[in-house]
Short mmCIF file of C-alpha atoms in Angstrom, two decimals:
data_model
loop_
_atom_site.label_atom_id
_atom_site.label_comp_id
_atom_site.label_asym_id
_atom_site.label_seq_id
_atom_site.Cartn_x
_atom_site.Cartn_y
_atom_site.Cartn_z
CA MET A 1 0.00 0.00 0.00
CA GLU A 2 1.42 3.39 -1.06
CA LYS A 3 1.67 6.07 1.62
CA ASN A 4 -0.16 9.33 0.83
CA ILE A 5 2.24 12.19 1.64
CA ASP A 6 1.12 15.80 2.01
CA TYR A 7 4.02 17.76 0.51
CA SER A 8 2.35 21.11 1.15
CA ARG A 9 2.84 20.85 4.93
CA PRO A 10 6.67 21.29 4.93
CA THR A 11 6.36 24.15 2.44
CA LEU A 12 3.87 25.92 4.72
CA ASP A 13 6.09 25.23 7.73
CA MET A 14 9.11 26.73 5.94
CA ALA A 15 7.09 29.82 5.01
CA ASN A 16 6.01 30.17 8.63
CA ILE A 17 9.61 29.74 9.86
CA ARG A 18 10.79 32.40 7.41
CA SER A 19 8.10 34.85 8.51
CA LEU A 20 8.64 34.30 12.24
CA ASN A 21 12.42 34.40 11.85
CA SER A 22 12.17 37.76 10.05
CA ARG A 23 9.96 39.20 12.79
CA VAL A 24 12.28 38.01 15.57
CA TYR A 25 15.30 39.47 13.72
CA ALA A 26 13.48 42.78 13.25
CA ARG A 27 12.58 42.91 16.94
CA LYS A 28 16.19 42.18 17.95
CA PHE A 29 17.40 44.99 15.68
CA GLU A 30 14.83 47.37 17.22
CA GLU A 31 15.87 46.36 20.75
CA ARG A 32 19.53 47.14 20.02
CA GLY A 33 18.73 50.49 18.44
CA GLU A 34 22.36 51.14 17.47
CA SER A 35 22.17 49.37 14.12
CA LEU A 36 22.63 51.50 11.01
CA PHE A 37 20.91 48.86 8.86
CA THR A 38 17.65 46.90 9.03
CA SER A 39 17.16 43.20 9.63
CA GLU A 40 16.39 42.74 5.91
CA GLN A 41 19.55 44.61 4.93
CA SER A 42 21.54 42.39 7.30
CA LYS A 43 21.30 39.58 4.71
CA VAL A 44 23.21 41.72 2.22
CA MET A 45 25.65 43.00 4.83
CA TRP A 46 26.44 39.44 5.98
CA PHE A 47 27.52 38.41 2.48
CA LEU A 48 29.52 41.60 1.96
CA TRP A 49 31.27 41.14 5.32
CA HIS A 50 32.37 37.68 4.18
CA ASN A 51 33.35 38.61 0.60
CA ASP A 52 35.58 41.42 -0.62
CA CYS A 53 33.26 42.56 -3.41
CA MET A 54 30.07 41.26 -4.96
CA THR A 55 27.90 42.24 -7.92
CA THR A 56 24.14 42.65 -7.74
CA THR A 57 23.82 39.27 -9.47
CA ASP A 58 26.13 37.63 -6.92
CA LEU A 59 24.13 39.12 -4.06
CA SER A 60 20.81 38.17 -5.63
CA ILE A 61 21.88 34.54 -5.92
CA ALA A 62 23.37 34.48 -2.42
CA THR A 63 20.45 36.17 -0.62
CA GLY A 64 17.55 34.98 -2.75
CA LEU A 65 16.40 38.58 -3.14
CA ALA A 66 15.08 39.82 -6.47
CA LYS A 67 17.45 42.19 -8.28
CA ASN A 68 15.00 45.11 -8.17
CA THR A 69 14.51 44.69 -4.39
CA LEU A 70 18.26 44.34 -3.96
CA SER A 71 19.00 47.46 -6.03
CA VAL A 72 16.78 49.60 -3.78
CA MET A 73 18.36 48.05 -0.69
CA LEU A 74 21.91 48.64 -1.99
CA GLU A 75 21.07 52.27 -2.84
CA ARG A 76 19.93 52.83 0.76
CA LEU A 77 22.99 51.09 2.20
CA GLU A 78 25.21 53.22 -0.03
CA ARG A 79 23.34 56.42 0.88
CA ASN A 80 23.82 55.54 4.57
CA GLY A 81 27.55 55.07 4.01
CA LEU A 82 27.62 51.33 4.76
CA VAL A 83 28.58 50.12 1.27
CA GLU A 84 30.24 51.64 -1.75
CA THR A 85 30.50 50.75 -5.40
CA GLU A 86 33.53 50.07 -7.48
CA ASP A 87 33.63 49.72 -11.27
CA CYS A 88 34.80 46.43 -12.75
CA SER A 89 38.02 46.91 -14.71
CA GLN A 90 37.09 44.17 -17.23
CA ASP A 91 33.46 45.23 -17.76
CA LYS A 92 32.46 48.85 -17.15
CA ARG A 93 28.78 47.85 -17.05
CA LYS A 94 29.37 45.88 -13.84
CA LYS A 95 29.43 47.43 -10.40
CA PHE A 96 30.94 45.76 -7.39
CA TYR A 97 29.65 46.45 -3.92
CA LYS A 98 31.86 46.38 -0.89
CA VAL A 99 31.62 47.32 2.76
CA THR A 100 32.92 50.72 3.89
CA GLU A 101 34.72 51.29 7.19
CA LEU A 102 31.41 52.35 8.71
CA GLY A 103 29.76 49.17 7.40
CA ALA A 104 32.61 47.07 8.78
CA SER A 105 32.15 48.72 12.18
CA GLN A 106 28.61 47.29 12.27
CA ARG A 107 29.72 43.69 11.74
CA LYS A 108 30.08 42.79 15.44
CA LEU A 109 26.55 44.05 16.14
CA GLY A 110 25.14 42.08 13.20
CA GLU A 111 26.88 38.92 14.36
CA GLU A 112 25.65 39.39 17.95
CA ILE A 113 22.05 39.74 16.77
CA SER A 114 22.42 36.74 14.48
CA ALA A 115 23.81 34.66 17.35
CA ALA A 116 20.93 35.70 19.63
CA VAL A 117 18.36 34.67 17.02
CA GLY A 118 20.28 31.42 16.40
CA GLU A 119 20.03 30.59 20.10
CA ILE A 120 16.26 31.05 19.92
CA PHE A 121 16.06 29.07 16.69
CA TYR A 122 17.89 26.05 18.10
CA GLN A 123 16.52 26.17 21.65
CA GLY A 124 16.02 22.61 22.91
CA PHE A 125 18.09 21.03 20.09
CA THR A 126 21.09 18.86 20.89
CA ASP A 127 24.26 19.50 18.88
CA SER A 128 23.58 16.29 16.98
CA GLU A 129 20.00 17.34 16.14
CA ARG A 130 21.19 20.77 14.99
CA ASP A 131 23.85 19.23 12.75
CA GLN A 132 21.38 16.73 11.29
CA PHE A 133 18.78 19.45 10.68
CA GLU A 134 21.35 21.63 8.88
CA ARG A 135 22.40 18.68 6.70
CA TYR A 136 18.76 18.15 5.75
CA LEU A 137 18.35 21.83 4.95
CA LYS A 138 21.42 21.75 2.69
CA ARG A 139 20.00 18.75 0.85
CA ILE A 140 16.69 20.55 0.35
CA VAL A 141 18.51 23.63 -0.97
CA GLU A 142 20.56 21.45 -3.35
CA ASN A 143 17.39 19.72 -4.59
CA LEU A 144 15.64 23.05 -5.17
CA ARG A 145 18.69 24.58 -6.91
CA LYS A 146 18.91 21.57 -9.19
CA ALA A 147 15.21 21.84 -10.05
CA ASP A 148 15.60 25.59 -10.60
CA ASN A 149 18.45 24.99 -13.07
CA ASP A 150 16.60 22.28 -15.04
#
């Protein structure tokens, strides 16, 4: 007898996790008050803190944000002095974004907030459960990327 599986349930759960996670991040940013960027912008800042320079396309792929959403976000970050652009020497049509000194000074705060949310996220998990969960998530991401590229 074949088992009837409801594949919509995990998708709804992931959407709920994403929504709740975003709200908790936003609240943590509000509580700290000293942040020069929003919880949504922290996604972009995280990737720029860990990479010397990235294009809009690179950031779109890394964050999952649409290019038009990302462009507005990058403009605000640049206007606030947290990132700056640099022209590509090989292709003048490309712009690279990188963190400024002011943006770099916000890294510790961003990491502290991320760690606080991570503690909430994994509350009650053993190390083994956390590791297993993250392996499953990576497999899901790989499966979705493969399907997206087909």
